[in-house]
Amino acid sequence: MQPFTSIADLGRGLARGDYSARELTSFHLERIAAADGLNAFIRVTEERALRAAEAADRRIARGEGGALNGIPLAHKDIFCTEGVATTCASRMLADFVPPYDATVVARLAAAGMVCLGKTNMDEFAMGSSNETSWFGPARNPWDRGRAPGGSSGGSAVAVGAGLVPCATGTDTGGSIRQPAAFCGVTGLKPTYGRVSRYGMIAFASSLDQGGAFGRSVEDVETVLGAMEGHDPLDSTSAARGPTRRNGAARTRIGLPAEYWSGLPGDMGDCLLAAAKELEGAGHALVPISLPHTDAAVPAYYVIAGAEASANLSRYDGVRFGFRAEEPKDLDDLYRRSRAAGFGTEVKRRILTGTYTLSVGYYDAYYLKAQRVRRRIQQDFLQAFDEVDAIAAPVAPGPAFELGAVDDPVAMYRQDVFTTPASLAGLPAMSLPCGFVGGLPVGLQLIGPPFEEGRLLALGRQFQQRTDWHLRHPEV
Ligand code: GLN
């Protein structure tokens, strides 16, 4: 048994009887235990995992089970898991045990996957470095002094360090793509509505979207196939057929000037070489413009903050979550529970979000941000009249040192290349495409709504021509 093996090869190993699902699970649990210092997991669910693996072995013995039967995975700790604490990396939910499974969790379990535990993240998915986690940051496996990215950092670390073959994540403004880039793994944020949000703890409901991390596009595609699809329990989930990979016929790939100009030299060289690889595969690189790109970060932080302030109002110390001791009255209970339960960044979002929604400021901030959002959407739709997909950087640089970005607005600017596709609800993927200073760099591919199939085809083709996704750190 080897870490960093593809899901297809693990499936073949299980089918041939080279190892049992139980052995495969134990192997990965041991790797998790040995890599404790990475802080990738908030909770490891060893007992449950072994029982699920035994059930997978019984299915194999009966000749049942599909491509994912017996394959280990980890869930971001934002997905509700029945009977297993789901904290969202917040003190507020440190003891919260959901009474039900998120649809994503239920579907992947129904496919026979074995959940090994819940991964670390930024508190309530607010952050780009994992540093807002109540449980301390996960660490980048390529350099433990550096951030793994956020908010789904623990999932990216777990896959990047070979602790699990694949993991779930969520992406509101970049939280799958940026940690995938920082940790050298493949990550897909599907089109808004492709994956059910039921049981996924809400941050910004018009932006939140579940997706997957894997070692390759092929693995991500396999996991997406089992998690996607309409869900009657989520009214914003789309009634669409399954994602189908298109042929990677010659396409036109747009390079938006606003994303490519101003990159530091070595990042620019690395990313341009990746784009040339797509050209070498027969695609045409076309210069395009997405003129409102600059406005994405401010619009995103107004909209996401506004939605967060409403979503997080439910944590009041009464129904569930952290509760302050011996309150004097109801107001005191609310005030002290929220003051102690939430961290600084979450409070900042609630305060700014409440401000931008308040009478007198609503038009100036919230409505204006919605108009900007529409412009950004239109930029993309116009571009997709000319090109089939867009290639861009994921982040302005490789993983930064933990503690290095200590100004909130500087941290928000990390999201300059990921928030536009989020505001437009588009599918976008991060592919390992090289190294700068020994740290992985990610190439972003963005597609029209519900054209995940096109991104997967391009991504597969890229990974057939390159071996960046096969590199891994020494753990
Ligand atoms: N970094 C962004 C934020 O802090 C995006 C987070 C996310 O996608 N969940 O809001």
Short mmCIF file of C-alpha atoms and ligand atoms in Angstrom, two decimals:
data_model
loop_
_atom_site.label_atom_id
_atom_site.label_comp_id
_atom_site.label_asym_id
_atom_site.label_seq_id
_atom_site.Cartn_x
_atom_site.Cartn_y
_atom_site.Cartn_z
CA MET A 1 0.00 0.00 0.00
CA GLN A 2 1.32 3.39 -0.98
CA PRO A 3 0.11 6.86 -0.10
CA PHE A 4 -0.65 9.16 -3.03
CA THR A 5 -2.26 6.32 -5.00
CA SER A 6 -5.12 7.24 -7.32
CA ILE A 7 -8.71 6.29 -6.45
CA ALA A 8 -8.88 4.07 -9.54
CA ASP A 9 -5.72 2.16 -8.48
CA LEU A 10 -6.98 1.85 -4.90
CA GLY A 11 -10.24 0.44 -6.28
CA ARG A 12 -8.30 -2.11 -8.33
CA GLY A 13 -6.22 -3.04 -5.28
CA LEU A 14 -9.41 -3.62 -3.27
CA ALA A 15 -11.05 -5.61 -6.07
CA ARG A 16 -7.97 -7.83 -6.49
CA GLY A 17 -7.79 -8.38 -2.76
CA ASP A 18 -4.27 -6.89 -2.47
CA TYR A 19 -5.62 -5.31 0.72
CA SER A 20 -8.98 -4.97 2.43
CA ALA A 21 -10.85 -1.72 2.93
CA ARG A 22 -10.13 -2.15 6.63
CA GLU A 23 -6.39 -2.35 5.94
CA LEU A 24 -6.60 0.64 3.62
CA THR A 25 -8.40 2.60 6.33
CA SER A 26 -5.91 1.58 9.05
CA PHE A 27 -3.03 2.55 6.79
CA HIS A 28 -4.42 6.07 6.37
CA LEU A 29 -5.37 6.39 10.04
CA GLU A 30 -1.75 5.59 10.92
CA ARG A 31 -0.53 8.26 8.51
CA ILE A 32 -2.90 10.76 10.12
CA ALA A 33 -1.61 9.89 13.59
CA ALA A 34 2.02 10.19 12.46
CA ALA A 35 1.38 13.61 10.86
CA ASP A 36 -0.22 15.11 13.94
CA GLY A 37 1.89 18.27 13.72
CA LEU A 38 0.15 19.29 10.50
CA ASN A 39 -3.06 19.89 12.50
CA ALA A 40 -5.07 18.90 9.43
CA PHE A 41 -7.85 17.28 11.46
CA ILE A 42 -10.11 18.65 14.16
CA ARG A 43 -11.42 15.17 14.86
CA VAL A 44 -10.39 11.70 13.69
CA THR A 45 -13.26 9.19 13.78
CA GLU A 46 -11.26 6.00 13.97
CA GLU A 47 -13.90 3.62 15.33
CA ARG A 48 -16.59 4.70 12.90
CA ALA A 49 -14.12 4.54 10.03
CA LEU A 50 -13.13 0.97 10.81
CA ARG A 51 -16.78 -0.07 11.02
CA ALA A 52 -17.55 1.63 7.70
CA ALA A 53 -14.51 -0.07 6.15
CA GLU A 54 -15.71 -3.47 7.36
CA ALA A 55 -19.09 -2.81 5.75
CA ALA A 56 -17.26 -1.92 2.52
CA ASP A 57 -15.33 -5.21 2.76
CA ARG A 58 -18.60 -7.13 3.10
CA ARG A 59 -19.89 -5.44 -0.05
CA ILE A 60 -16.69 -6.38 -1.90
CA ALA A 61 -17.09 -9.97 -0.73
CA ARG A 62 -20.61 -10.00 -2.20
CA GLY A 63 -19.33 -8.56 -5.47
CA GLU A 64 -21.08 -5.25 -4.81
CA GLY A 65 -19.93 -1.65 -4.49
CA GLY A 66 -18.88 0.94 -7.07
CA ALA A 67 -15.74 2.94 -7.79
CA LEU A 68 -15.73 4.66 -4.39
CA ASN A 69 -16.56 1.69 -2.20
CA GLY A 70 -13.99 1.41 0.59
CA ILE A 71 -12.08 4.56 -0.44
CA PRO A 72 -11.14 6.74 2.56
CA LEU A 73 -11.94 10.45 2.63
CA ALA A 74 -12.19 13.35 5.05
CA HIS A 75 -14.90 15.98 5.38
CA LYS A 76 -14.34 19.64 6.04
CA ASP A 77 -15.71 20.32 9.52
CA ILE A 78 -18.44 22.50 8.03
CA PHE A 79 -20.44 19.47 6.83
CA CYS A 80 -22.85 18.12 9.43
CA THR A 81 -22.14 14.53 10.42
CA GLU A 82 -24.77 12.71 12.45
CA GLY A 83 -23.43 11.83 15.87
CA VAL A 84 -19.98 13.34 15.19
CA ALA A 85 -19.11 16.82 16.46
CA THR A 86 -19.18 19.46 13.71
CA THR A 87 -17.44 22.59 14.91
CA CYS A 88 -16.90 24.85 11.88
CA ALA A 89 -13.59 25.47 13.72
CA SER A 90 -15.43 27.76 16.12
CA ARG A 91 -15.61 27.79 19.89
CA MET A 92 -19.31 28.52 19.28
CA LEU A 93 -19.84 24.99 17.93
CA ALA A 94 -17.01 23.19 19.74
CA ASP A 95 -19.51 20.76 21.34
CA PHE A 96 -22.17 20.71 18.65
CA VAL A 97 -23.18 17.20 17.57
CA PRO A 98 -25.58 17.34 14.60
CA PRO A 99 -28.63 15.07 14.58
CA TYR A 100 -28.35 14.51 10.82
CA ASP A 101 -25.89 14.17 7.93
CA ALA A 102 -25.35 16.81 5.25
CA THR A 103 -26.52 15.58 1.85
CA VAL A 104 -22.89 15.51 0.65
CA VAL A 105 -21.92 13.34 3.62
CA ALA A 106 -24.89 11.01 3.11
CA ARG A 107 -24.27 10.63 -0.62
CA LEU A 108 -20.56 9.86 -0.28
CA ALA A 109 -21.32 7.36 2.49
CA ALA A 110 -23.96 5.76 0.26
CA ALA A 111 -21.26 5.41 -2.42
CA GLY A 112 -19.32 3.31 0.12
CA MET A 113 -16.69 5.90 1.04
CA VAL A 114 -15.09 5.68 4.47
CA CYS A 115 -14.92 8.96 6.39
CA LEU A 116 -11.76 9.18 8.54
CA GLY A 117 -12.58 12.47 10.23
CA LYS A 118 -13.31 16.18 10.07
CA THR A 119 -10.73 18.61 8.78
CA ASN A 120 -9.49 21.92 10.09
CA MET A 121 -10.60 25.18 8.52
CA ASP A 122 -10.93 28.89 9.15
CA GLU A 123 -13.65 29.69 11.66
CA PHE A 124 -17.01 29.56 9.86
CA ALA A 125 -14.97 29.43 6.61
CA MET A 126 -13.90 33.05 7.01
CA GLY A 127 -10.26 33.39 6.10
CA SER A 128 -7.58 32.58 3.56
CA SER A 129 -4.90 31.06 5.80
CA ASN A 130 -6.55 28.75 8.36
CA GLU A 131 -5.33 31.09 11.07
CA THR A 132 -8.83 31.99 12.26
CA SER A 133 -9.47 28.38 13.38
CA TRP A 134 -10.28 28.06 17.10
CA PHE A 135 -8.12 24.93 17.00
CA GLY A 136 -5.03 26.66 15.59
CA PRO A 137 -3.99 26.64 11.93
CA ALA A 138 -3.29 23.57 9.85
CA ARG A 139 0.24 23.68 8.44
CA ASN A 140 1.41 23.54 4.87
CA PRO A 141 3.04 20.14 4.24
CA TRP A 142 5.60 21.72 1.88
CA ASP A 143 6.80 24.07 4.63
CA ARG A 144 5.28 23.84 8.06
CA GLY A 145 5.98 27.49 8.77
CA ARG A 146 3.61 28.46 5.98
CA ALA A 147 -0.14 28.71 5.67
CA PRO A 148 -2.00 25.90 3.93
CA GLY A 149 -4.46 28.46 2.59
CA GLY A 150 -8.07 28.72 3.62
CA SER A 151 -10.65 28.27 4.46
CA SER A 152 -10.61 24.54 3.57
CA GLY A 153 -6.94 24.28 4.62
CA GLY A 154 -7.18 21.04 6.58
CA SER A 155 -8.69 19.18 3.62
CA ALA A 156 -5.99 20.45 1.27
CA VAL A 157 -3.26 19.50 3.77
CA ALA A 158 -4.76 16.04 4.30
CA VAL A 159 -4.74 15.32 0.56
CA GLY A 160 -1.40 17.08 -0.05
CA ALA A 161 0.34 15.09 2.68
CA GLY A 162 -1.18 11.79 1.57
CA LEU A 163 -3.26 11.35 4.75
CA VAL A 164 -6.38 10.69 2.64
CA PRO A 165 -6.84 10.15 -1.09
CA CYS A 166 -9.53 12.85 -1.31
CA ALA A 167 -11.53 15.28 0.80
CA THR A 168 -14.51 17.59 0.64
CA GLY A 169 -14.33 21.36 0.92
CA THR A 170 -16.47 24.43 0.45
CA ASP A 171 -15.72 27.52 -1.57
CA THR A 172 -17.48 30.84 -0.97
CA GLY A 173 -14.78 33.14 -2.35
CA GLY A 174 -11.86 30.81 -3.02
CA SER A 175 -11.77 28.35 -0.13
CA ILE A 176 -11.24 25.26 -2.27
CA ARG A 177 -9.10 26.73 -5.03
CA GLN A 178 -6.60 28.72 -2.95
CA PRO A 179 -5.70 25.96 -0.43
CA ALA A 180 -5.50 23.49 -3.34
CA ALA A 181 -2.97 25.81 -4.99
CA PHE A 182 -1.00 26.34 -1.76
CA CYS A 183 -0.79 22.60 -1.02
CA GLY A 184 -0.18 21.33 -4.57
CA VAL A 185 -3.43 19.39 -5.03
CA THR A 186 -6.35 19.52 -7.45
CA GLY A 187 -9.51 21.29 -6.27
CA LEU A 188 -12.85 21.95 -7.93
CA LYS A 189 -15.49 24.49 -6.98
CA PRO A 190 -18.56 23.49 -8.96
CA THR A 191 -21.18 25.86 -10.36
CA TYR A 192 -23.36 27.38 -7.63
CA GLY A 193 -26.23 24.91 -7.23
CA ARG A 194 -24.42 21.83 -8.55
CA VAL A 195 -23.85 20.42 -5.05
CA SER A 196 -26.44 20.50 -2.27
CA ARG A 197 -25.87 22.91 0.60
CA TYR A 198 -28.17 20.97 2.92
CA GLY A 199 -26.31 20.35 6.16
CA MET A 200 -23.40 22.56 5.13
CA ILE A 201 -23.14 25.22 7.82
CA ALA A 202 -24.06 28.50 6.14
CA PHE A 203 -21.60 31.38 5.72
CA ALA A 204 -22.87 33.34 2.67
CA SER A 205 -25.77 31.43 1.18
CA SER A 206 -25.71 32.98 -2.30
CA LEU A 207 -22.03 32.02 -2.70
CA ASP A 208 -21.36 28.86 -0.65
CA GLN A 209 -20.68 25.78 -2.75
CA GLY A 210 -19.35 22.35 -1.82
CA GLY A 211 -16.65 20.67 -3.88
CA ALA A 212 -13.72 18.29 -3.71
CA PHE A 213 -9.97 17.96 -3.39
CA GLY A 214 -8.00 15.10 -4.93
CA ARG A 215 -4.57 14.23 -6.21
CA SER A 216 -5.74 14.45 -9.81
CA VAL A 217 -8.58 15.73 -11.95
CA GLU A 218 -9.64 12.13 -12.47
CA ASP A 219 -10.08 11.60 -8.71
CA VAL A 220 -11.93 14.88 -8.25
CA GLU A 221 -14.26 13.94 -11.09
CA THR A 222 -15.05 10.59 -9.48
CA VAL A 223 -15.89 12.21 -6.14
CA LEU A 224 -17.94 14.97 -7.76
CA GLY A 225 -19.99 12.32 -9.57
CA ALA A 226 -21.11 10.92 -6.21
CA MET A 227 -21.80 14.24 -4.43
CA GLU A 228 -23.49 16.38 -7.10
CA GLY A 229 -27.10 16.57 -8.17
CA HIS A 230 -30.45 18.04 -7.29
CA ASP A 231 -31.54 17.77 -3.68
CA PRO A 232 -35.13 18.49 -2.67
CA LEU A 233 -33.75 19.60 0.72
CA ASP A 234 -31.86 22.55 -0.84
CA SER A 235 -34.11 24.88 -2.82
CA THR A 236 -31.08 26.44 -4.57
CA SER A 237 -29.72 23.12 -5.81
CA ALA A 238 -30.05 22.88 -9.57
CA ALA A 239 -32.15 20.32 -11.40
CA ARG A 240 -29.40 19.25 -13.77
CA GLY A 241 -28.18 15.96 -15.15
CA PRO A 242 -24.84 14.60 -14.02
CA THR A 243 -21.58 16.25 -15.05
CA ARG A 244 -20.24 14.72 -18.23
CA ARG A 245 -16.68 15.17 -19.30
CA ASN A 246 -16.55 16.67 -22.78
CA GLY A 247 -13.92 15.63 -25.24
CA ALA A 248 -10.92 17.94 -24.99
CA ALA A 249 -11.45 19.18 -28.54
CA ARG A 250 -9.57 22.30 -29.58
CA THR A 251 -11.01 25.11 -27.55
CA ARG A 252 -10.37 28.80 -27.14
CA ILE A 253 -8.93 29.70 -23.76
CA GLY A 254 -9.12 33.30 -22.63
CA LEU A 255 -6.29 34.92 -20.66
CA PRO A 256 -7.80 37.96 -18.90
CA ALA A 257 -5.38 40.89 -18.86
CA GLU A 258 -6.58 41.94 -15.39
CA TYR A 259 -5.39 38.61 -13.94
CA TRP A 260 -2.12 38.24 -15.81
CA SER A 261 -0.62 41.69 -15.54
CA GLY A 262 1.22 42.60 -12.39
CA LEU A 263 2.09 39.08 -11.24
CA PRO A 264 5.55 38.78 -9.68
CA GLY A 265 8.00 37.59 -12.38
CA ASP A 266 8.52 34.01 -11.22
CA MET A 267 4.76 33.46 -10.68
CA GLY A 268 4.04 34.90 -14.11
CA ASP A 269 6.65 32.67 -15.77
CA CYS A 270 5.37 29.57 -14.03
CA LEU A 271 1.73 30.26 -14.95
CA LEU A 272 2.52 31.26 -18.51
CA ALA A 273 4.42 28.00 -19.03
CA ALA A 274 1.26 26.20 -17.84
CA ALA A 275 -0.93 28.13 -20.28
CA LYS A 276 1.54 27.27 -23.07
CA GLU A 277 1.10 23.62 -22.18
CA LEU A 278 -2.60 23.99 -23.04
CA GLU A 279 -1.60 25.71 -26.27
CA GLY A 280 0.70 22.78 -27.00
CA ALA A 281 -2.33 20.50 -26.66
CA GLY A 282 -3.98 22.35 -29.51
CA HIS A 283 -6.00 25.05 -27.72
CA ALA A 284 -5.85 28.68 -28.75
CA LEU A 285 -4.82 31.24 -26.12
CA VAL A 286 -6.86 34.39 -26.58
CA PRO A 287 -6.24 37.67 -24.74
CA ILE A 288 -9.47 38.90 -23.14
CA SER A 289 -10.54 41.54 -20.64
CA LEU A 290 -12.73 41.24 -17.54
CA PRO A 291 -12.86 44.93 -16.72
CA HIS A 292 -14.60 44.81 -13.34
CA THR A 293 -12.16 42.35 -11.75
CA ASP A 294 -10.81 44.99 -9.36
CA ALA A 295 -14.23 45.52 -7.83
CA ALA A 296 -14.69 41.84 -6.95
CA VAL A 297 -12.95 41.85 -3.55
CA PRO A 298 -14.87 44.87 -2.16
CA ALA A 299 -18.19 43.61 -3.57
CA TYR A 300 -17.54 40.12 -2.24
CA TYR A 301 -16.70 41.32 1.26
CA VAL A 302 -19.86 43.47 1.40
CA ILE A 303 -22.15 40.67 0.16
CA ALA A 304 -20.50 37.81 2.05
CA GLY A 305 -20.41 39.89 5.25
CA ALA A 306 -24.06 40.89 4.90
CA GLU A 307 -25.18 37.29 4.41
CA ALA A 308 -22.91 36.09 7.20
CA SER A 309 -24.34 38.62 9.66
CA ALA A 310 -27.82 37.21 8.99
CA ASN A 311 -26.78 33.54 8.96
CA LEU A 312 -24.79 33.81 12.18
CA SER A 313 -27.59 35.51 14.09
CA ARG A 314 -28.87 32.02 14.94
CA TYR A 315 -25.97 31.47 17.37
CA ASP A 316 -27.51 33.12 20.40
CA GLY A 317 -26.57 30.74 23.20
CA VAL A 318 -30.19 29.60 23.53
CA ARG A 319 -30.88 26.80 21.09
CA PHE A 320 -27.43 25.35 20.52
CA GLY A 321 -23.79 26.31 20.59
CA PHE A 322 -21.70 28.02 23.22
CA ARG A 323 -23.65 29.42 26.18
CA ALA A 324 -22.30 31.90 28.72
CA GLU A 325 -22.67 30.89 32.39
CA GLU A 326 -25.12 32.52 34.81
CA PRO A 327 -26.62 35.22 32.59
CA LYS A 328 -28.26 38.19 34.32
CA ASP A 329 -30.96 38.43 31.66
CA LEU A 330 -31.59 37.50 28.03
CA ASP A 331 -29.54 40.35 26.56
CA ASP A 332 -26.64 39.46 28.80
CA LEU A 333 -26.90 35.83 27.64
CA TYR A 334 -26.82 36.86 23.97
CA ARG A 335 -24.02 39.35 24.45
CA ARG A 336 -21.67 37.19 26.47
CA SER A 337 -22.34 33.98 24.51
CA ARG A 338 -21.57 35.69 21.21
CA ALA A 339 -18.64 37.67 22.60
CA ALA A 340 -16.92 34.53 23.87
CA GLY A 341 -18.14 32.09 21.21
CA PHE A 342 -16.95 33.93 18.10
CA GLY A 343 -13.39 34.84 17.15
CA THR A 344 -12.18 38.26 15.99
CA GLU A 345 -12.54 37.76 12.24
CA VAL A 346 -16.07 36.38 12.57
CA LYS A 347 -17.04 39.35 14.73
CA ARG A 348 -15.53 41.71 12.17
CA ARG A 349 -17.72 40.17 9.44
CA ILE A 350 -20.86 40.31 11.59
CA LEU A 351 -20.23 43.97 12.44
CA THR A 352 -19.43 45.09 8.89
CA GLY A 353 -22.28 42.98 7.52
CA THR A 354 -24.79 44.45 9.94
CA TYR A 355 -23.51 47.93 9.12
CA THR A 356 -23.88 47.52 5.34
CA LEU A 357 -27.40 46.18 5.76
CA SER A 358 -28.56 48.92 8.11
CA VAL A 359 -31.02 51.62 7.14
CA GLY A 360 -29.10 54.52 5.63
CA TYR A 361 -26.16 52.41 4.43
CA TYR A 362 -28.02 49.66 2.59
CA ASP A 363 -28.16 51.52 -0.74
CA ALA A 364 -24.62 52.82 -0.54
CA TYR A 365 -23.03 49.45 0.22
CA TYR A 366 -25.23 46.40 -0.14
CA LEU A 367 -27.22 47.45 -3.22
CA LYS A 368 -24.12 48.86 -4.85
CA ALA A 369 -22.26 45.61 -4.25
CA GLN A 370 -25.14 43.72 -5.88
CA ARG A 371 -24.87 45.97 -8.94
CA VAL A 372 -21.13 45.34 -9.09
CA ARG A 373 -21.82 41.64 -8.82
CA ARG A 374 -24.07 41.86 -11.87
CA ARG A 375 -21.35 43.66 -13.85
CA ILE A 376 -18.82 40.99 -12.95
CA GLN A 377 -21.26 38.30 -14.07
CA GLN A 378 -21.80 40.14 -17.36
CA ASP A 379 -18.03 40.45 -17.92
CA PHE A 380 -17.76 36.66 -17.75
CA LEU A 381 -20.82 35.97 -19.89
CA GLN A 382 -19.51 38.31 -22.58
CA ALA A 383 -16.09 36.65 -22.43
CA PHE A 384 -17.73 33.26 -22.86
CA ASP A 385 -19.19 34.45 -26.18
CA GLU A 386 -15.60 34.48 -27.41
CA VAL A 387 -13.84 31.76 -25.44
CA ASP A 388 -14.72 28.32 -24.06
CA ALA A 389 -12.80 28.63 -20.80
CA ILE A 390 -10.60 31.08 -18.94
CA ALA A 391 -7.10 30.41 -17.57
CA ALA A 392 -5.81 32.51 -14.68
CA PRO A 393 -3.73 32.42 -11.52
CA VAL A 394 -5.45 31.20 -8.33
CA ALA A 395 -3.57 33.48 -5.92
CA PRO A 396 -1.11 36.37 -6.23
CA GLY A 397 1.74 34.28 -4.80
CA PRO A 398 2.55 30.87 -3.32
CA ALA A 399 1.86 30.02 0.34
CA PHE A 400 2.86 32.85 2.68
CA GLU A 401 4.32 32.40 6.15
CA LEU A 402 1.93 31.93 9.03
CA GLY A 403 1.48 35.28 10.71
CA ALA A 404 2.90 37.21 7.73
CA VAL A 405 -0.43 38.69 6.57
CA ASP A 406 -1.67 40.37 9.71
CA ASP A 407 -3.82 43.13 8.22
CA PRO A 408 -7.41 42.01 7.48
CA VAL A 409 -7.65 43.95 4.22
CA ALA A 410 -4.32 42.55 3.01
CA MET A 411 -5.74 39.10 3.74
CA TYR A 412 -8.91 39.94 1.78
CA ARG A 413 -6.75 40.94 -1.19
CA GLN A 414 -5.44 37.39 -1.34
CA ASP A 415 -8.83 36.56 -2.86
CA VAL A 416 -8.49 38.90 -5.84
CA PHE A 417 -8.43 36.06 -8.41
CA THR A 418 -10.97 33.74 -6.80
CA THR A 419 -13.85 36.01 -5.73
CA PRO A 420 -14.91 37.00 -9.29
CA ALA A 421 -15.91 33.46 -10.33
CA SER A 422 -17.66 33.06 -6.95
CA LEU A 423 -19.73 36.20 -7.45
CA ALA A 424 -20.66 34.95 -10.92
CA GLY A 425 -21.47 31.44 -9.59
CA LEU A 426 -19.12 29.81 -12.12
CA PRO A 427 -17.30 26.48 -11.90
CA ALA A 428 -13.57 26.88 -11.35
CA MET A 429 -10.70 24.52 -10.73
CA SER A 430 -7.18 24.74 -9.37
CA LEU A 431 -4.48 22.56 -10.95
CA PRO A 432 -0.91 22.17 -9.67
CA CYS A 433 1.21 23.80 -12.38
CA GLY A 434 4.73 24.24 -11.02
CA PHE A 435 6.78 25.58 -8.14
CA VAL A 436 8.11 28.95 -7.08
CA GLY A 437 10.79 28.89 -4.40
CA GLY A 438 9.99 25.23 -3.69
CA LEU A 439 6.29 25.96 -3.10
CA PRO A 440 3.42 24.79 -5.31
CA VAL A 441 1.58 27.15 -7.67
CA GLY A 442 -1.95 26.64 -8.99
CA LEU A 443 -3.44 27.36 -12.40
CA GLN A 444 -7.11 28.30 -12.33
CA LEU A 445 -9.52 27.24 -15.07
CA ILE A 446 -12.93 28.95 -15.05
CA GLY A 447 -15.86 27.79 -17.18
CA PRO A 448 -19.39 28.85 -18.12
CA PRO A 449 -22.22 27.80 -15.77
CA PHE A 450 -22.59 24.00 -15.48
CA GLU A 451 -19.64 23.37 -17.82
CA GLU A 452 -17.64 21.48 -15.20
CA GLY A 453 -17.27 18.79 -17.87
CA ARG A 454 -15.22 21.13 -20.03
CA LEU A 455 -12.92 22.05 -17.13
CA LEU A 456 -12.45 18.41 -16.21
CA ALA A 457 -11.53 17.53 -19.79
CA LEU A 458 -9.02 20.37 -20.02
CA GLY A 459 -7.62 19.54 -16.59
CA ARG A 460 -7.18 15.88 -17.48
CA GLN A 461 -5.41 16.80 -20.66
CA PHE A 462 -3.12 19.15 -18.73
CA GLN A 463 -2.30 16.39 -16.25
CA GLN A 464 -1.58 13.93 -19.06
CA ARG A 465 1.07 16.34 -20.33
CA THR A 466 2.56 17.36 -16.97
CA ASP A 467 3.52 15.65 -13.73
CA TRP A 468 3.11 18.53 -11.24
CA HIS A 469 0.12 16.79 -9.66
CA LEU A 470 2.24 13.71 -8.98
CA ARG A 471 4.81 15.60 -6.89
CA HIS A 472 4.38 15.41 -3.16
CA PRO A 473 6.16 16.63 -0.04
CA GLU A 474 8.13 14.37 2.28
CA VAL A 475 5.89 13.66 5.25
N1 GLN B 1 -11.11 34.03 1.95
C1 GLN B 1 -12.49 34.30 1.68
C2 GLN B 1 -13.18 34.79 2.94
O1 GLN B 1 -12.54 34.87 3.92
C3 GLN B 1 -13.17 33.11 1.10
C4 GLN B 1 -13.53 32.10 2.10
C5 GLN B 1 -14.35 30.99 1.53
O2 GLN B 1 -14.37 30.77 0.33
N2 GLN B 1 -15.07 30.32 2.41
O3 GLN B 1 -14.32 35.07 2.95
#
